[in-house]
Amino acid sequence: MNLYFEMYSGIAGDMTIGALLDLGGSKERLIQGIDSLNLPIEELSFKNTVKNTISAYDFDPKIHIKEARAKDPIPLEMVYEILEKGDFSEKVKEDSRNLFTIAAKAEASSQGLDLKDFHFHPVGIVDSFIDFVGTALLIEDLGPDKIYFSDLYEAKGYQMRKRGPMPLPEPAVLSLIKEYQIPLRLVDDEGERNTLTGASIVAYYRKDPLPERFIVHNVGIGAGNSDFQKSTNILRVYDIEVL
């Protein structure tokens, strides 16, 4: 098996997990692994949905916001300690550590901080644990020989945040695009398409150029949370045989 991530509408962690589950990844292993981290999670929601007449898998974790906010910001070293307690393989722990390190370096760089001074937000870190550990678990479960990615697509302009307008690609994502030389295409549309966790997944797993010809054996479709005017917010992950 080889995997091909088609990112015409961007990539996020929940979309990745939804697509990998739809492709046949183990829901049971995912739940067991995430539960072993003892995070303030209210529910892991798994359901089918329809995006612009396309059937897609909607993975939507719910977080105990008050419980998460009560915690202090989390340094990278503490992230590693939490991962070590997880009930999953050393390979998943290694992949998760690397994904977190990539994301932390990008955030620190975009904020002008040294990595040792950067701390994850106590609410956002829960989503990141789910996204990174969940992706690593499902990729291990599917066992691909190689993983390929399309170009990364992003809208032009700005995305409104609580503290004001954020340029697209947002700075931490752009830092990864630059450092890892991820091919970028800008589309004439509005709305952010790529999260930092999604871009970190691309940065870590993207090793080989996309082959020109392949056969598609199966496809998993993960649903995103947005609705765009000029694209359908889904991530398609193919099981391909390279010719």
Short mmCIF file of C-alpha atoms in Angstrom, two decimals:
data_model
loop_
_atom_site.label_atom_id
_atom_site.label_comp_id
_atom_site.label_asym_id
_atom_site.label_seq_id
_atom_site.Cartn_x
_atom_site.Cartn_y
_atom_site.Cartn_z
CA MET A 1 0.00 0.00 0.00
CA ASN A 2 1.05 3.57 -0.80
CA LEU A 3 -0.90 6.64 0.33
CA TYR A 4 -1.56 9.77 -1.71
CA PHE A 5 -2.94 12.87 0.05
CA GLU A 6 -4.92 15.09 -2.32
CA MET A 7 -4.92 18.54 -0.67
CA TYR A 8 -6.88 20.69 -3.13
CA SER A 9 -8.92 22.03 -0.21
CA GLY A 10 -6.09 22.05 2.32
CA ILE A 11 -5.32 19.73 5.22
CA ALA A 12 -6.09 19.63 8.94
CA GLY A 13 -5.56 17.00 11.60
CA ASP A 14 -9.22 16.04 11.96
CA MET A 15 -9.58 15.77 8.16
CA THR A 16 -6.52 13.50 8.06
CA ILE A 17 -7.88 11.21 10.77
CA GLY A 18 -11.30 11.11 9.09
CA ALA A 19 -9.78 10.16 5.73
CA LEU A 20 -7.52 7.48 7.25
CA LEU A 21 -10.45 5.98 9.17
CA ASP A 22 -12.55 6.01 6.01
CA LEU A 23 -9.70 4.23 4.22
CA GLY A 24 -9.83 1.41 6.76
CA GLY A 25 -7.68 2.54 9.69
CA SER A 26 -8.59 1.02 13.06
CA LYS A 27 -11.07 3.11 15.04
CA GLU A 28 -10.49 0.85 18.05
CA ARG A 29 -6.71 1.41 18.06
CA LEU A 30 -7.27 5.14 17.68
CA ILE A 31 -9.63 5.32 20.66
CA GLN A 32 -7.40 3.12 22.84
CA GLY A 33 -4.30 5.17 22.07
CA ILE A 34 -5.90 8.57 22.65
CA ASP A 35 -7.69 7.40 25.82
CA SER A 36 -4.35 6.25 27.27
CA LEU A 37 -3.11 9.87 27.33
CA ASN A 38 -5.77 10.89 29.90
CA LEU A 39 -6.55 14.19 28.19
CA PRO A 40 -9.56 16.42 29.04
CA ILE A 41 -11.66 15.02 26.20
CA GLU A 42 -15.43 14.97 26.46
CA GLU A 43 -16.11 12.86 23.38
CA LEU A 44 -14.58 11.52 20.18
CA SER A 45 -17.32 11.85 17.58
CA PHE A 46 -17.33 9.56 14.53
CA LYS A 47 -20.00 9.98 11.85
CA ASN A 48 -20.66 10.17 8.14
CA THR A 49 -21.61 13.49 6.59
CA VAL A 50 -22.15 15.00 3.15
CA LYS A 51 -20.07 17.87 1.77
CA ASN A 52 -21.47 19.29 -1.47
CA THR A 53 -23.14 15.92 -2.30
CA ILE A 54 -19.91 14.02 -1.46
CA SER A 55 -20.02 11.43 1.32
CA ALA A 56 -17.21 12.02 3.83
CA TYR A 57 -16.07 10.80 7.25
CA ASP A 58 -16.45 13.44 9.95
CA PHE A 59 -14.10 13.02 12.93
CA ASP A 60 -14.95 15.69 15.50
CA PRO A 61 -13.37 15.54 18.99
CA LYS A 62 -15.02 17.48 21.80
CA ILE A 63 -12.79 18.94 24.51
CA HIS A 64 -13.58 19.82 28.13
CA ILE A 65 -12.74 23.50 27.61
CA LYS A 66 -12.94 24.57 31.28
CA GLU A 67 -10.75 21.69 32.42
CA ALA A 68 -8.19 22.39 29.71
CA ARG A 69 -8.09 26.12 30.44
CA ALA A 70 -7.37 25.42 34.09
CA LYS A 71 -3.98 24.00 33.12
CA ASP A 72 -0.78 26.00 32.57
CA PRO A 73 0.80 26.44 29.14
CA ILE A 74 2.76 23.30 28.23
CA PRO A 75 6.45 23.25 27.18
CA LEU A 76 7.69 20.78 24.59
CA GLU A 77 9.52 18.70 27.21
CA MET A 78 6.23 18.04 29.01
CA VAL A 79 4.65 16.98 25.71
CA TYR A 80 7.36 14.32 25.38
CA GLU A 81 6.66 13.12 28.94
CA ILE A 82 2.93 12.75 28.22
CA LEU A 83 3.63 10.83 25.02
CA GLU A 84 5.89 8.39 26.87
CA LYS A 85 2.91 7.34 29.02
CA GLY A 86 0.79 6.50 25.98
CA ASP A 87 -0.32 2.92 25.35
CA PHE A 88 1.06 2.63 21.82
CA SER A 89 4.25 1.60 20.04
CA GLU A 90 7.63 3.29 20.19
CA LYS A 91 7.22 4.13 16.49
CA VAL A 92 4.01 6.06 17.19
CA LYS A 93 5.72 7.85 20.08
CA GLU A 94 8.67 8.77 17.85
CA ASP A 95 6.44 10.02 15.03
CA SER A 96 4.31 12.02 17.47
CA ARG A 97 7.38 13.60 19.09
CA ASN A 98 8.69 14.61 15.68
CA LEU A 99 5.34 16.08 14.65
CA PHE A 100 5.13 18.13 17.85
CA THR A 101 8.72 19.31 17.44
CA ILE A 102 8.03 20.46 13.88
CA ALA A 103 4.93 22.38 14.99
CA ALA A 104 6.65 23.91 18.02
CA LYS A 105 9.63 25.12 15.97
CA ALA A 106 7.29 26.70 13.41
CA GLU A 107 5.24 28.47 16.08
CA ALA A 108 8.32 29.66 17.94
CA SER A 109 9.90 30.94 14.73
CA SER A 110 6.77 32.83 13.70
CA GLN A 111 6.57 34.46 17.14
CA GLY A 112 10.27 35.34 17.30
CA LEU A 113 10.90 33.00 20.24
CA ASP A 114 13.60 30.51 21.05
CA LEU A 115 12.19 26.97 21.11
CA LYS A 116 12.95 26.67 24.83
CA ASP A 117 10.73 29.68 25.52
CA PHE A 118 7.74 28.45 23.49
CA HIS A 119 4.76 26.86 25.28
CA PHE A 120 1.66 25.25 23.80
CA HIS A 121 -1.75 26.71 24.72
CA PRO A 122 -3.49 24.32 27.18
CA VAL A 123 -6.64 24.11 25.01
CA GLY A 124 -4.99 23.87 21.61
CA ILE A 125 -2.54 21.24 22.84
CA VAL A 126 -5.38 18.75 23.36
CA ASP A 127 -6.38 19.00 19.71
CA SER A 128 -2.73 18.62 18.74
CA PHE A 129 -2.35 15.43 20.79
CA ILE A 130 -5.44 14.00 19.09
CA ASP A 131 -4.28 15.07 15.62
CA PHE A 132 -0.66 13.94 15.88
CA VAL A 133 -1.06 10.74 17.89
CA GLY A 134 -4.20 9.80 15.94
CA THR A 135 -2.46 10.29 12.59
CA ALA A 136 0.63 8.34 13.69
CA LEU A 137 -1.52 5.49 15.04
CA LEU A 138 -3.59 5.18 11.87
CA ILE A 139 -0.61 5.38 9.54
CA GLU A 140 1.08 2.63 11.54
CA ASP A 141 -2.12 0.59 11.37
CA LEU A 142 -2.45 0.99 7.60
CA GLY A 143 1.28 0.33 7.10
CA PRO A 144 1.98 2.20 3.83
CA ASP A 145 5.29 1.69 2.04
CA LYS A 146 5.39 5.32 0.89
CA ILE A 147 3.29 8.45 1.41
CA TYR A 148 2.82 11.04 -1.32
CA PHE A 149 1.26 14.49 -1.25
CA SER A 150 -0.17 16.89 -3.81
CA ASP A 151 0.75 20.57 -3.77
CA LEU A 152 -0.63 22.52 -0.81
CA TYR A 153 -3.51 24.82 -1.69
CA GLU A 154 -4.30 27.97 0.29
CA ALA A 155 -6.53 31.01 -0.15
CA LYS A 156 -5.24 34.54 -0.58
CA GLY A 157 -5.70 37.41 1.85
CA TYR A 158 -6.54 37.20 5.53
CA GLN A 159 -8.42 35.07 8.05
CA MET A 160 -10.10 36.89 10.92
CA ARG A 161 -9.02 35.77 14.41
CA LYS A 162 -9.98 37.02 17.87
CA ARG A 163 -6.92 39.27 17.96
CA GLY A 164 -7.37 40.57 14.42
CA PRO A 165 -6.73 39.61 10.80
CA MET A 166 -4.14 36.88 10.17
CA PRO A 167 -2.46 36.73 6.74
CA LEU A 168 -2.73 33.52 4.74
CA PRO A 169 -0.90 31.22 4.78
CA GLU A 170 -0.76 31.90 8.51
CA PRO A 171 2.82 32.59 9.70
CA ALA A 172 3.61 29.24 11.34
CA VAL A 173 2.26 27.33 8.32
CA LEU A 174 4.26 29.57 6.00
CA SER A 175 7.36 28.84 8.08
CA LEU A 176 6.90 25.12 7.35
CA ILE A 177 6.20 25.75 3.66
CA LYS A 178 9.49 27.62 3.46
CA GLU A 179 11.64 25.28 5.57
CA TYR A 180 10.39 22.03 4.04
CA GLN A 181 9.98 23.40 0.50
CA ILE A 182 6.33 22.32 0.29
CA PRO A 183 4.92 23.32 -3.13
CA LEU A 184 2.24 25.97 -2.61
CA ARG A 185 -0.62 27.10 -4.83
CA LEU A 186 -2.78 30.12 -4.03
CA VAL A 187 -6.45 30.00 -5.01
CA ASP A 188 -8.77 32.92 -5.68
CA ASP A 189 -11.11 32.22 -2.81
CA GLU A 190 -11.66 33.10 0.85
CA GLY A 191 -11.16 31.01 3.97
CA GLU A 192 -8.19 29.34 5.64
CA ARG A 193 -7.55 25.82 4.37
CA ASN A 194 -4.50 24.60 6.27
CA THR A 195 -3.95 24.26 10.01
CA LEU A 196 -0.54 24.04 11.63
CA THR A 197 -1.15 20.41 12.57
CA GLY A 198 -2.10 19.61 8.98
CA ALA A 199 0.97 21.36 7.57
CA SER A 200 3.18 19.60 10.14
CA ILE A 201 1.85 16.24 8.95
CA VAL A 202 2.85 17.17 5.39
CA ALA A 203 6.27 18.42 6.49
CA TYR A 204 7.03 15.21 8.38
CA TYR A 205 5.67 12.50 6.09
CA ARG A 206 6.42 14.07 2.69
CA LYS A 207 9.57 12.32 1.41
CA ASP A 208 9.08 11.44 -2.25
CA PRO A 209 7.78 13.35 -5.30
CA LEU A 210 4.31 12.40 -6.50
CA PRO A 211 4.52 9.76 -9.27
CA GLU A 212 3.06 10.64 -12.66
CA ARG A 213 1.03 7.43 -13.05
CA PHE A 214 -0.67 5.19 -10.54
CA ILE A 215 -3.68 2.94 -10.05
CA VAL A 216 -6.21 3.81 -7.34
CA HIS A 217 -7.30 0.82 -5.24
CA ASN A 218 -9.29 2.68 -2.58
CA VAL A 219 -9.98 6.18 -1.28
CA GLY A 220 -10.83 7.64 2.12
CA ILE A 221 -12.50 11.03 2.43
CA GLY A 222 -12.20 13.23 5.52
CA ALA A 223 -14.61 16.11 6.07
CA GLY A 224 -13.44 19.60 6.99
CA ASN A 225 -15.36 22.10 9.13
CA SER A 226 -15.61 24.88 6.53
CA ASP A 227 -17.63 25.60 3.40
CA PHE A 228 -15.83 27.40 0.59
CA GLN A 229 -17.27 29.01 -2.52
CA LYS A 230 -14.85 27.44 -5.00
CA SER A 231 -13.88 24.12 -3.46
CA THR A 232 -15.35 21.37 -1.28
CA ASN A 233 -13.72 21.18 2.14
CA ILE A 234 -12.61 17.54 2.05
CA LEU A 235 -9.31 15.69 2.15
CA ARG A 236 -9.05 12.61 -0.05
CA VAL A 237 -6.40 10.00 0.78
CA TYR A 238 -5.88 7.33 -1.87
CA ASP A 239 -4.49 3.81 -1.60
CA ILE A 240 -2.42 3.70 -4.78
CA GLU A 241 -0.19 1.35 -6.76
CA VAL A 242 2.58 3.20 -8.53
CA LEU A 243 3.12 2.22 -12.20
#
